[in-house]
Every structure is written in C-alpha cells, then in structure tokens.
Coordinates of C-alpha atoms (C1' of nucleotides) in Angstrom, one line a residue:
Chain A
X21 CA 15.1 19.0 -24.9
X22 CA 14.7 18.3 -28.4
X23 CA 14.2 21.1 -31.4
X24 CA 11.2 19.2 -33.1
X25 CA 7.8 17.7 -32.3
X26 CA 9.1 14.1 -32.6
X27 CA 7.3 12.7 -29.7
X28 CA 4.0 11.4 -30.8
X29 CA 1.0 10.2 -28.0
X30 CA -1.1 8.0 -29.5
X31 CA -5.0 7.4 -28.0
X32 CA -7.6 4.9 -29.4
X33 CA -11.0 6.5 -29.4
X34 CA -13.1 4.9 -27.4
X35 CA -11.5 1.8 -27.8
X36 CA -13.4 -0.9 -26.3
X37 CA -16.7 0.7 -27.1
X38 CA -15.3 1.6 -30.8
X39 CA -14.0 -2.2 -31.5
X40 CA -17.5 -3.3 -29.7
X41 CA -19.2 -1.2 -32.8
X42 CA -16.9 -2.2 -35.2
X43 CA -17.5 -6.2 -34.4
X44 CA -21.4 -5.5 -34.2
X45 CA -22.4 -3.4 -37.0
X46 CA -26.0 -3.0 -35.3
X47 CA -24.1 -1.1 -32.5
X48 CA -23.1 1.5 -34.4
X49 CA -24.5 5.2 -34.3
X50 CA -25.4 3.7 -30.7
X51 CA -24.6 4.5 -27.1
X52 CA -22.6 1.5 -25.9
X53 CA -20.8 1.1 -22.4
X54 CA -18.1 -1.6 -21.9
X55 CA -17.3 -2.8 -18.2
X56 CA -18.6 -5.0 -15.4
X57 CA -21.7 -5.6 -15.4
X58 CA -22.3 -6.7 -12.6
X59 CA -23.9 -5.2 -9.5
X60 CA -20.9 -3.7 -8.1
X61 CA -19.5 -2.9 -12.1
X62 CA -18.1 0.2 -13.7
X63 CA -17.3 1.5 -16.8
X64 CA -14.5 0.8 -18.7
X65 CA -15.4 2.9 -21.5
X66 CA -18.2 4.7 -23.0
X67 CA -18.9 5.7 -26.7
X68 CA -19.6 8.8 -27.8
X69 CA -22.9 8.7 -28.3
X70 CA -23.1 7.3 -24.3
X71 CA -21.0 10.5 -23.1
X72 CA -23.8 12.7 -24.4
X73 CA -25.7 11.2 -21.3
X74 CA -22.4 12.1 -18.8
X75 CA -21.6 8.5 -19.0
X76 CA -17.6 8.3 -17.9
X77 CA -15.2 6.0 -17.7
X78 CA -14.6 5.0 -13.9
X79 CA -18.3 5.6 -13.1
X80 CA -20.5 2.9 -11.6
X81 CA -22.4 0.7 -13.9
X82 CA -25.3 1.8 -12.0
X83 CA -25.3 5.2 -12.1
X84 CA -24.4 4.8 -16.0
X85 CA -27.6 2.6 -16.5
X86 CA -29.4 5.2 -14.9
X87 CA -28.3 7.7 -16.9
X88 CA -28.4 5.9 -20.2
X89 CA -31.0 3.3 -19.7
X90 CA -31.5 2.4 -23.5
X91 CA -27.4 2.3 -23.8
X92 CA -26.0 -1.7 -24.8
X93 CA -24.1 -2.8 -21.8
X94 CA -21.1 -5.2 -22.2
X95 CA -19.0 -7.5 -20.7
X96 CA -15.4 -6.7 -22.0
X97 CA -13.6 -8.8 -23.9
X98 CA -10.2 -8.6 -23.7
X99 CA -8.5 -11.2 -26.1
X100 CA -10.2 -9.0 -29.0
X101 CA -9.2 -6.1 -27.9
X102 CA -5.5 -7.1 -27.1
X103 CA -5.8 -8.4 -30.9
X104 CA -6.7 -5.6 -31.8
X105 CA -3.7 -3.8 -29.5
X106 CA -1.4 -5.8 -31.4
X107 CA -1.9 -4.9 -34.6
X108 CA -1.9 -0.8 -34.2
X109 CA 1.2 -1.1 -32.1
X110 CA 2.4 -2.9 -35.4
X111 CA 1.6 0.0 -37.2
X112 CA 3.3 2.5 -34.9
X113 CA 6.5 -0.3 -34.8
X114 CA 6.9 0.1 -38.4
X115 CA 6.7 3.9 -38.3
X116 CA 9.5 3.9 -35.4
X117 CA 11.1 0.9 -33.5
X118 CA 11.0 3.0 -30.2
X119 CA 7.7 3.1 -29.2
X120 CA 6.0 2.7 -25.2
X121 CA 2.6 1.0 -25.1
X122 CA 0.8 2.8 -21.9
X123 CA -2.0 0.4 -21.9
X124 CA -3.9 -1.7 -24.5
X125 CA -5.3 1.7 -26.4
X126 CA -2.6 4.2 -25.7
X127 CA 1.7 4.6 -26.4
X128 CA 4.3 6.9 -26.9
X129 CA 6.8 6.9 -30.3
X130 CA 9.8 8.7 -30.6
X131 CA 10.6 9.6 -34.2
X132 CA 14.2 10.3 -33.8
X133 CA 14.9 6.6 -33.4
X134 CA 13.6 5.8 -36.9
X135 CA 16.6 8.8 -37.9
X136 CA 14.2 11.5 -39.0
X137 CA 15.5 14.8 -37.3
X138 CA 14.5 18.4 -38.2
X139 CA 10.5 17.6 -38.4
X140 CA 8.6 20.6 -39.1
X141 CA 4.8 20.8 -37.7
X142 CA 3.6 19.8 -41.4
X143 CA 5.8 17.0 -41.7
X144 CA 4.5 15.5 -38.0
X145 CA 1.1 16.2 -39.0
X146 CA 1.7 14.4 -42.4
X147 CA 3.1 11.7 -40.6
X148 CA 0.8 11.8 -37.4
X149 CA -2.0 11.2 -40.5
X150 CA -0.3 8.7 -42.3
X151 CA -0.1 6.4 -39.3
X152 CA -4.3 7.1 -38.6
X153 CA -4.8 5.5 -41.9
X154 CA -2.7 3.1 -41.5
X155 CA -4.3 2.3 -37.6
X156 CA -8.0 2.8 -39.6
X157 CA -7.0 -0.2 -41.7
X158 CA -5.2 -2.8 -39.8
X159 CA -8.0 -2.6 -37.2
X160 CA -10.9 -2.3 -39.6
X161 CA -11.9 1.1 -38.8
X162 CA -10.9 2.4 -35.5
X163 CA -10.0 6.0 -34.9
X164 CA -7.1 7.5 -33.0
X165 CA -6.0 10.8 -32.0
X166 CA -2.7 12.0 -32.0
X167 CA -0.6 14.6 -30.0
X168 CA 2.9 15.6 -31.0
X169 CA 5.6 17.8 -29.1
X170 CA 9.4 17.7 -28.1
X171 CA 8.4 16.1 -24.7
X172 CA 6.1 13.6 -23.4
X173 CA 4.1 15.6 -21.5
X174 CA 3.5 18.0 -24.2
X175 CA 2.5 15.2 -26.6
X176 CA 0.6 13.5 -24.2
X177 CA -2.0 16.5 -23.4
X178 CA -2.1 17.6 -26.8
X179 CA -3.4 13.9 -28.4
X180 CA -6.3 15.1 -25.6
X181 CA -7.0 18.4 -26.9
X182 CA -8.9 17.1 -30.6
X183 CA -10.6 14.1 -29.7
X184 CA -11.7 11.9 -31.3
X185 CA -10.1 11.3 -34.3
X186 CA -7.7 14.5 -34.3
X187 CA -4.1 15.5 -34.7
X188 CA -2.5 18.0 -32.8
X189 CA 1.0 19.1 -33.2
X190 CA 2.5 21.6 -30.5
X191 CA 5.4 24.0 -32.3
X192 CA 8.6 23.7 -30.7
X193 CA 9.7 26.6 -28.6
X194 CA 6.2 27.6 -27.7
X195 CA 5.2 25.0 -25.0
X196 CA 5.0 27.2 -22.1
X197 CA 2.8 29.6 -23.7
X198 CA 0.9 26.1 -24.7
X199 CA 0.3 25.1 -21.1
X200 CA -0.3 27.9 -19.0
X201 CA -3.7 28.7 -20.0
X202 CA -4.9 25.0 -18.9
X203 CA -5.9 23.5 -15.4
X204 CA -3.2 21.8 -13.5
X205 CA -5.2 18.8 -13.8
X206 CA -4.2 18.6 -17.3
X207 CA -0.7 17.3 -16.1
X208 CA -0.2 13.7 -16.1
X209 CA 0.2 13.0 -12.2
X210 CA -2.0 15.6 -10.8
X211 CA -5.3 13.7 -9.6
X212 CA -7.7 14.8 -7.2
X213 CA -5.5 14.9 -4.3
X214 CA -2.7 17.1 -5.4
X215 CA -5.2 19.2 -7.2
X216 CA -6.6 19.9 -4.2
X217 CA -3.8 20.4 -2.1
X218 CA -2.4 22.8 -5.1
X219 CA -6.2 24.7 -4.7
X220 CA -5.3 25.6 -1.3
X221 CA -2.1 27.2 -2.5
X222 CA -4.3 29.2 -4.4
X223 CA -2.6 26.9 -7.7
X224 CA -5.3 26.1 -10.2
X225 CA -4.0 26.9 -13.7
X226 CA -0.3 25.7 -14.9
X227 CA 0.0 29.6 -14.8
X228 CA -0.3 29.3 -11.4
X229 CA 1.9 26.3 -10.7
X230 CA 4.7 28.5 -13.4
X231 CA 4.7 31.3 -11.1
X232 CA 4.8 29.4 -7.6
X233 CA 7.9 29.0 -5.5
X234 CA 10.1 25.5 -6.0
X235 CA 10.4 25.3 -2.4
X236 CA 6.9 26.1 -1.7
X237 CA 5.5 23.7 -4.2
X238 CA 7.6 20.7 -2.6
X239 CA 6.6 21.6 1.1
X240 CA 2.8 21.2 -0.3
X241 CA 2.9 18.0 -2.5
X242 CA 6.4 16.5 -1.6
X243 CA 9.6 16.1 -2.5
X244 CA 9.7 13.9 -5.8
X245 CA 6.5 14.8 -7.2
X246 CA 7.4 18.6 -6.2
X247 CA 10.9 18.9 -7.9
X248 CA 8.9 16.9 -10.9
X249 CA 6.0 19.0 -11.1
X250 CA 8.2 22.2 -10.6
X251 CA 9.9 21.1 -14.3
X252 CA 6.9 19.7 -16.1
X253 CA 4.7 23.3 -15.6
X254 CA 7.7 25.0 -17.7
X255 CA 7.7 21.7 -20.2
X256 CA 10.8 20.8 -19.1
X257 CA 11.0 17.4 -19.5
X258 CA 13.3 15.2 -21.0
X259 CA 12.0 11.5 -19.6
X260 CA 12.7 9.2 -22.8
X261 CA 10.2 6.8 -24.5
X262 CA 11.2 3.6 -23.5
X263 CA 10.4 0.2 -25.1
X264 CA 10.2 -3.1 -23.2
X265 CA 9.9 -1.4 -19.8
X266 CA 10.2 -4.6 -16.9
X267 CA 7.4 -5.5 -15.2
X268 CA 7.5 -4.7 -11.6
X269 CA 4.6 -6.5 -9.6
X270 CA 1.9 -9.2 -10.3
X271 CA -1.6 -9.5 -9.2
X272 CA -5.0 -10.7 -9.2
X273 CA -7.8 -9.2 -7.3
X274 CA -11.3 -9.3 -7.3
X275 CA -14.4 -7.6 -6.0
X276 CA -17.1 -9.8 -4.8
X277 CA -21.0 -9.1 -5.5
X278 CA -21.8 -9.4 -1.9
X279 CA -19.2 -9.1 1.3
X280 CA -17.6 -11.7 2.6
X281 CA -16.7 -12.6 6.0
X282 CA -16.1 -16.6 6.0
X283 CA -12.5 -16.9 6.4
X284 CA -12.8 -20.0 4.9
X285 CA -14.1 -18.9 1.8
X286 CA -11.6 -16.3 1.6
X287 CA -8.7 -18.6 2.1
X288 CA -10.1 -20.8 -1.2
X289 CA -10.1 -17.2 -3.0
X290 CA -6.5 -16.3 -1.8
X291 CA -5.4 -19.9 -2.9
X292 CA -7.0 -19.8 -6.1
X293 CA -5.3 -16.2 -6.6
X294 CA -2.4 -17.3 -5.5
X295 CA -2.3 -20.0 -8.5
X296 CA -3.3 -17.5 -10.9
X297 CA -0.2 -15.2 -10.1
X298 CA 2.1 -18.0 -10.0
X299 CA 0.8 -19.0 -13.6
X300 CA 1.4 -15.6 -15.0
X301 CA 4.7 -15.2 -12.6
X302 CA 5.8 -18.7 -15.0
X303 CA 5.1 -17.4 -18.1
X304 CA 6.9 -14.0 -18.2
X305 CA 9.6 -16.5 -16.4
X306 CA 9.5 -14.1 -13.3
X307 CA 9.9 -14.6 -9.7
X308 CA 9.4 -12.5 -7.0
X309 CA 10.3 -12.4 -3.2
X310 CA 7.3 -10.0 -1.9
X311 CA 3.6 -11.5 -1.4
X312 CA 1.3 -9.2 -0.7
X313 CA -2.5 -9.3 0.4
X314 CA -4.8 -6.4 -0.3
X315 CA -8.3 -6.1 1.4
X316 CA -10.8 -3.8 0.9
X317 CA -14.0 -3.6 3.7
X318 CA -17.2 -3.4 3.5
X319 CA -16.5 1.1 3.9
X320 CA -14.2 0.8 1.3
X321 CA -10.8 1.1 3.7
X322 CA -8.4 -0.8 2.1
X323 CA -5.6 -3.0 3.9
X324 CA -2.3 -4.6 2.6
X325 CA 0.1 -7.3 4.2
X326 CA 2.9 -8.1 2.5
X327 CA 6.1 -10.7 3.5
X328 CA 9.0 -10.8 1.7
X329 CA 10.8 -14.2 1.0
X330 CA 14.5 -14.7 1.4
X331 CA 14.6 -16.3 -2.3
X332 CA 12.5 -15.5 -5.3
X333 CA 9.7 -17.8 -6.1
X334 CA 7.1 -18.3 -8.5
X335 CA 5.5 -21.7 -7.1
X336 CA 1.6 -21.4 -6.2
X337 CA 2.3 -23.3 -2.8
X338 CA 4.5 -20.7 -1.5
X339 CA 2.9 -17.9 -2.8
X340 CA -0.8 -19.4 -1.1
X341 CA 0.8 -20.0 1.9
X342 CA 2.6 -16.8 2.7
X343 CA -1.1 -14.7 1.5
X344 CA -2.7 -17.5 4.0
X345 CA -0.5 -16.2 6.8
X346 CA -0.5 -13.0 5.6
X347 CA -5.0 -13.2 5.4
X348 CA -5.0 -14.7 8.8
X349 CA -3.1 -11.3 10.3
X350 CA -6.1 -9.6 8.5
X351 CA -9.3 -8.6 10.0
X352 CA -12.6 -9.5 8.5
X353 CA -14.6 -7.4 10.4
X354 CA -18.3 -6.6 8.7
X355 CA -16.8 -8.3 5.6
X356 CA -14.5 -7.9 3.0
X357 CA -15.7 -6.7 -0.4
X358 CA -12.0 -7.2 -2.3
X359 CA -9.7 -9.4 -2.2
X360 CA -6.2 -9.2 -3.8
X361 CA -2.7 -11.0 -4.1
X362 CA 0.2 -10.1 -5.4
X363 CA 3.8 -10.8 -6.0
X364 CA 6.6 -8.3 -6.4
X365 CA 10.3 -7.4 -5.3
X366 CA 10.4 -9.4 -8.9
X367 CA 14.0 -11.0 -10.0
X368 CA 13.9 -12.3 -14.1
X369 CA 15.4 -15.3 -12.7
X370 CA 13.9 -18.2 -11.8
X371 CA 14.7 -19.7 -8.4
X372 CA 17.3 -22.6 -8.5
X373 CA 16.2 -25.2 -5.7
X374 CA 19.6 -26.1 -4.6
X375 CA 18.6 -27.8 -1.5
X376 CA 14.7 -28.9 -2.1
X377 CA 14.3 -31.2 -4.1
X378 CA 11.5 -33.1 -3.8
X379 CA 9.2 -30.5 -3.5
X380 CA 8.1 -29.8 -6.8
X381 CA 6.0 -33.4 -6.1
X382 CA 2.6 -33.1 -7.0
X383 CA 0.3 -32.3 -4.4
X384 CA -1.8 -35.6 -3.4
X385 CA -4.8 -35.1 -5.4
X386 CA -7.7 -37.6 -3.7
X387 CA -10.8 -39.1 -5.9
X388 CA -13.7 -39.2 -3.1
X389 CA -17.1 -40.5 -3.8
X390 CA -20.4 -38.7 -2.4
X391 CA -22.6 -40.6 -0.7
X392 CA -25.5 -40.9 -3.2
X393 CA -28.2 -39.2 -1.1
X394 CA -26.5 -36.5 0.7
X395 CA -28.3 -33.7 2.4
X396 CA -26.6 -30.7 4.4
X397 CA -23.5 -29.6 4.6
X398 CA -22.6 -32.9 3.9
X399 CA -18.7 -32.5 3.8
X400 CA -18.4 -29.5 1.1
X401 CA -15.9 -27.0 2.1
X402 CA -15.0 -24.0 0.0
X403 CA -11.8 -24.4 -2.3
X404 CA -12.8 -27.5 -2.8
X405 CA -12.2 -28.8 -6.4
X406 CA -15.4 -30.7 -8.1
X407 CA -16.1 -32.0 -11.2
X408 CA -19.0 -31.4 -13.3
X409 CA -20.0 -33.5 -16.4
X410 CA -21.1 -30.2 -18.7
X411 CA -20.0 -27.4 -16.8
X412 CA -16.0 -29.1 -16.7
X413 CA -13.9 -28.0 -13.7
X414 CA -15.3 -25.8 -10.8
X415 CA -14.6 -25.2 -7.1
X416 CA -17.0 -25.1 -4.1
X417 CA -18.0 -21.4 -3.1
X418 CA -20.3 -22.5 -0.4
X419 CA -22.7 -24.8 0.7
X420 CA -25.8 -25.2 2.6
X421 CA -29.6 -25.8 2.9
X422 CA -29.3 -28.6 0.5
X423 CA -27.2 -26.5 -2.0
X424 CA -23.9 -26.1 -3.6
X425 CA -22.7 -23.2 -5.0
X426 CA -19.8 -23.9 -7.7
X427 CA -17.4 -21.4 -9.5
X428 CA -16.4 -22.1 -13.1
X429 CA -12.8 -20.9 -14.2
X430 CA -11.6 -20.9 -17.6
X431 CA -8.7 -19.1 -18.4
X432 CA -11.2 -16.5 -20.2
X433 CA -12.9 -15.0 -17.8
X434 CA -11.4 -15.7 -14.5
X435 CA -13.7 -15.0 -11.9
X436 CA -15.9 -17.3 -14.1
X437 CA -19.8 -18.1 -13.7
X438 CA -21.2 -19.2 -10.4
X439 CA -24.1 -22.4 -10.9
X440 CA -26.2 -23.7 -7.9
X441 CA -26.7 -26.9 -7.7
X442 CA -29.3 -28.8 -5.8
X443 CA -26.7 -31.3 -3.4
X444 CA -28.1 -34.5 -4.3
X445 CA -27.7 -33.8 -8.1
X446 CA -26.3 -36.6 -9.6
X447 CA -24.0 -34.8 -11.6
X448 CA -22.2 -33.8 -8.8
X449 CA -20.4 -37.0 -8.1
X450 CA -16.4 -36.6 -7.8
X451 CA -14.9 -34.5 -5.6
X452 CA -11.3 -33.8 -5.9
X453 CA -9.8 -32.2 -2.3
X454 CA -6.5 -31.1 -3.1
X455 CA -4.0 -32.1 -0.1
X456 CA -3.2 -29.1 2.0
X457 CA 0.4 -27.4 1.6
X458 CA 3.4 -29.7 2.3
X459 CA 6.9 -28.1 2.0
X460 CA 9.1 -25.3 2.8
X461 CA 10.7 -21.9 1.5
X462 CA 13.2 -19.8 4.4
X463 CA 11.3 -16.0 5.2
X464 CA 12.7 -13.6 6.5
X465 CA 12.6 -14.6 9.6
X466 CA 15.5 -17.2 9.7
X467 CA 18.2 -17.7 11.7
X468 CA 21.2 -16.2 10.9
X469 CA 24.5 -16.6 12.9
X470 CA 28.0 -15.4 11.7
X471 CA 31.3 -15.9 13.1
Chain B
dC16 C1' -22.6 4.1 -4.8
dT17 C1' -17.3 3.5 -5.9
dT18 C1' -13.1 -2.2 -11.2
dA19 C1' -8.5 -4.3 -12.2
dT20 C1' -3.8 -3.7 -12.7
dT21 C1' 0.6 -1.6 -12.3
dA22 C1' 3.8 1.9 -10.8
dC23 C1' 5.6 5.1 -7.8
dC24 C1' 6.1 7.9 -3.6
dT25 C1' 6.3 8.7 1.5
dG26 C1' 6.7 8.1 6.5
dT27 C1' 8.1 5.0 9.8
dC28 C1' 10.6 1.2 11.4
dT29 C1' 14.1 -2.4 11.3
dT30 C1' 18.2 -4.5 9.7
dT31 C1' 22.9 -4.4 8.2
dG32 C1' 27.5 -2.7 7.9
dT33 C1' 31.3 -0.2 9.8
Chain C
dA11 C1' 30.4 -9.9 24.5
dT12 C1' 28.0 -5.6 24.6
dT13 C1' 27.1 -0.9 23.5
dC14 C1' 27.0 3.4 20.8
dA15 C1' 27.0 6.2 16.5
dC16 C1' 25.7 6.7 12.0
dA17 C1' 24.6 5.8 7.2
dA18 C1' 22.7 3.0 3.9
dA19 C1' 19.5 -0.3 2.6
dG20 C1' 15.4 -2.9 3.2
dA21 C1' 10.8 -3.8 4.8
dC22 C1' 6.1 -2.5 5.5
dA23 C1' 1.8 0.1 5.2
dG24 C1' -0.8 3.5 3.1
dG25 C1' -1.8 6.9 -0.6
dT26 C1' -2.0 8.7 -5.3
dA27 C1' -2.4 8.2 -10.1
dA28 C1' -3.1 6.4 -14.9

DNA sequence: CTTATTACCTGTCTTTGT
DNA sequence: ATTCACAAAGACAGGTAA
C-alpha cells in the first residue's frame, strides 16, 4: 500500500450524451438519451437533464421514453466517441505513461510511474484539475470527474462521490474510516446478487462487511470473491494499474426485434457472426481455440455451447462451422431473442497451416440470374448474398408472399438497415450464393494413439 | 419489459500424467 | 493389456459484474 493518493480514476460525465450535446449545440440544456432505439433498446447513457426524469443507464428505451417523452433519443455513434476516447486518454498518457482505460469514458493512472512520490492531497487535487482542463480542451468541452487514493478501489468510489465535473481526493491513512459509512454496493464487484446474499447476513454497510467473520464471508459469496471482498472492505488492496492488458475473448452478438425460430435464418446470423469475429480476431492478429454460441429465449434464459479446437484459428469457415454444430445442439424452442458467437482460449499467434494448404482457396462464389418474373419463394434462402444497385451489398433475411427482406452491413453499423423489397423488383437481379464450407480443422475429438 | 462486450468465478466432469 | 489411485489440468455450462 502506497503512502500518497497517487491513483487517480478518471469518469467522463455523461459521455455519450455530453459529446452528443457538444456536437449538436441545439441539444444542449436538453434531456438527451443515447442507446438502441429500437423496440427492444436501452440506454446507454442519459444526460443530466434526462436523469431528473429517473432515466438510467441500463434501463429499457421504453420505459425511458415513457418517462421522458420530450427527451432526443439517439442512435450511438461509436467512431466519435472512440475519437473522442482517444484524445482524453492522450491527455492522461502525457500526465503518466501508466494508465488502464476501463472502457471508452473511464481509466485508471498511477502517478508514481511518471516519478512523482510524496503527493499531498493539494498537490493531487492540483493535478487531478490540471488534467480536467486539459480533458475540457482536447475534447471541446467535456467534463470529467476525478477520484484519487492509494488504491484503486478507493480512487475508483471516490471519482463517484462529486459527479459531474468534481475532484475528490481520499487522504492517505484514513480509508477505512472513508468506507465504512457507505453501502456495500459501493464496492466494485458487489452487484445485486452478492448484495443480496450479503443482506441475508445481515451485511449492508462496509461497516458491516468490516466487522463480519473471513470464514463466514467466504461460506456466503465464495471463495475468490470472499478472500477479495474480505481485503477490499478494510482498503487493502494493492492490485496495480496495468496498461495494455490482453484481450481475452471475442464476440458478436445481437438481439433481434422479434424472436426467431427458423433455424435457417439463425444459421445465416451465426455465419455472418462468425465472419465478423474472424475479421476482428485478424486484426488484433489473434487466434483462439474456443468457439462459443450464446442463446438467449424468448423468457430470457440464456444458453452457451462452446468447442474447443485442437489449434488456434482465426479463419471465418472454421469458426462458422464449429457455432453451426455447436447452434444445431441448441434448442429453438418458442424462439430465440439473442444470438451470440464468440471466440476465446485466445493465443497472440496466428496458426501456422503446416499440413493444409490449400484451404485458404476462396470459397466458390456463383453469379445466378433470377428469372425475370419470379413470384414466391422462388429460390431465396436466408444468408444468401444479393446485390443491390443503391443499397450496395446485403443478405437475404427472409422471403415470402412475394417479398424479400434484405440486411444491409457496413462496417458502421453492423446489424445494418433491413429494406423490403417487392420480389420481382428489377433491381434485385444478382444473387451471389456463397458455396457451403469445404475443408478441415482437427477438434478435440481426434484420435490419438501413443506407443 | 430487460443491450453489447469482456472478464472472471464456480461446480461438475473429463482428460492426462504418473 | 487392464485396473486403481490421485493430482493437476482442461473443458464446459452457468452466473455475476462492469
């Protein structure tokens, strides 16, 4: 444990909303809510002047709009903000080079790593301001607050306690005193389930958890997060801010408007999934061995399958065929409202083919005319991939009743816009099928004989 | 009515090594 | 060749959290 505040948390006010305002001047002074938008959307964040109606983050779009009817509701747009990221984790970089970004509006620096040492409260909050001013004008106006302690966990509830746009700096030596007063929800790792499962223990203040027995405490919430949690409600806690941590997993999942149960359908969403990891698995130049599928039903239970390679891969066709396998094993049921997959058990090697070649071949990609007057059904299968003359590349979601229902991807906006189109449009005239799955990468289960 | 993404933990099996 | 014992490691599914 160190003898100064030198850990600062830093925490964007309101980011999305506040960059929203910032970008659209007529915006500001307003309630705006950032999020999907969609039928089945939440919020991502609220401003200010949208909490005054109880508008949270995490809360359904619907119940927001209910709430705050005359609030702007938009899409969010993520290249701006990660812009935006990118410059105010500049900032902090120049301040210290040891600094962990938590997400796009939140990190961690450690001052010590920039060799200041013996930081009084006035010089961290003279330096905790500095750095706001500096944020304010690389990102054209956006606010931030700032907590500061000798731990993490202390710097991380006190850049909570002065929001927005405040500075608090927690004196060293008194950081027991500091969190006892507060609920035990305050403590980074204690959600609804271990708060309630504390509750019963009669545990609802850090007080509480200060004053309750080790063994006790692990018997209720388990052994890691109970020898943890045992530490963290006396402040001892000496995890270090880390730069450049390694990404574990990779996925993309997405919630549908309405249920689906065509299995079909669902297999053209996995394999355009499984493309989207494998492009994201190549540019981070990662591989993984672990596919996973994640379902979520029409109740909300959620399902995952996973397989695990004998090699690392980061090739679309293996990835799409292992969540295919893995989707089969799944039930439907009344219908699946999510859909995920993911790749992890992640090597930062690339896989060396030693003994398959000729499999990085393209997949046969097949140029088929429509017949110029189709009606129903006539040969569109979801997945398929379709051109269209103003719209650019799509794929079929479904068809029927003399209709085709496309899906527009850009790397932008992934899920992309769904168009109808009537099926004897003229526009819609190529179809491109892409030839089903060819070669071959060992699973587990493979043969293995010794001597 | 209830997002998307990542990380980590736990209980239960299964595999591997000796 | 088969079995047992035992530990360590890995795989898998679900849960919790930010």
């Amino acid at each position: 444990m160190r003898g100064d505040p030198s850990v600062l948390h830093v925490d964007l006010d309101a980011f999305f909303a506040a960059v929203e305002q910032r970008d659209k001047p007529s915006l500001r002074g307003k309630p705006v809510v950032v999020g999907g938008v969609g039928v089945r959307g939440v919020v991502s964040t609220a401003s200010y002047e949208a909490r005054k109606y109880g508008v949270r983050s995490a809360m359904s779009t619907a119940e927001a709009r209910s709430r705050c009817p005359h609030a702007a509701y938009l899409g969010p747009r993520f290249e701006v903000y990660r812009q935006s990221s990118r410059a105010v984790m500049a900032e902090m970089r120049a301040l210290s080079p040891l600094v962990e970004p938590l997400s796009l509006d939140e990190a961690f620096i450690d001052l010590t790593a920039s060799g200041l040492s013996g930081l009084t409260v006035d010089d961290v909050e003279a330096i905790a301001q500095d750095l706001k001013d500096a944020i304010r004008k690389v990102s054209g106006g956006l606010t931030a607050s700032v907590g500061a302690g000798t731990s993490k966990l202390i710097a991380k509830i006190a850049s909570d306690l002065d929001k927005p746009d405040g500075v608090v700096v927690v004196p060293a030596g008194t950081e027991a005193e500091f969190l006892a007063p507060m609920q035990v929800t305050v403590i980074p790792g204690v959600g609804p389930a271990t708060a309630q499962r504390l509750s019963m223990a009669g545990v609802r203040t850090v007080a509480d958890l200060q004053q309750l027995d080790e063994d006790e405490l692990i018997r209720q919430v388990g052994s890691a997060h109970g020898s943890s949690l045992h530490r963290l409600a006396v402040a001892a806690d000496d995890r270090p801010v880390v730069s450049d941590r390694e990404t574990k997993s990779v996925s993309v999942e997405d919630t549908f408007e309405t249920d689906i149960i065509d299995r079909s359908l669902l297999v053209a969403i996995a394999d355009r999934m499984s493309l989207r990891v494998a492009e994201r698995l190549q540019k981070a130049q990662l591989s993984g061995r672990t596919v996973t599928v994640k379902t979520r039903m029409h109740d909300f239970t959620t399902h995952t399958r996973s397989s695990t390679l004998a090699g690392p891969t980061d090739d679309s066709r293996v990835i799409a065929r292992v969540a295919r396998r893995l989707l089969e094993e799944s039930e439907v049921g009344g219908g699946i409202r999510l859909l995920g997959v993911g790749v992890s058990s992640l090597a930062d090697w690339i896989q060396d083919d030693l003994f398959t070649e000729d499999e990085h071949a393209e997949a046969p990609v097949e140029i088929v005319e429509l017949p110029a007057r189709p009606r129903d059904q006539l040969g569109f299968h979801p997945g398929q991939d379709i051109a269209h003359p103003d719209y650019g590349q799509g794929w079929v979601w479904g068809s029927g009743r003399g209709r085709v229902t496309v899906r527009f991807e850009t790397a932008d906006t992934p899920p992309g816009p769904v168009r109808t189109f009537a099926i004897d449009d003229p526009a819609l005239t190529k179809v491109r099928i892409i030839g089903a799955d060819a070669d071959d990468e060992p699973e587990t289960d493979q043969n293995v004989s010794n001597e």
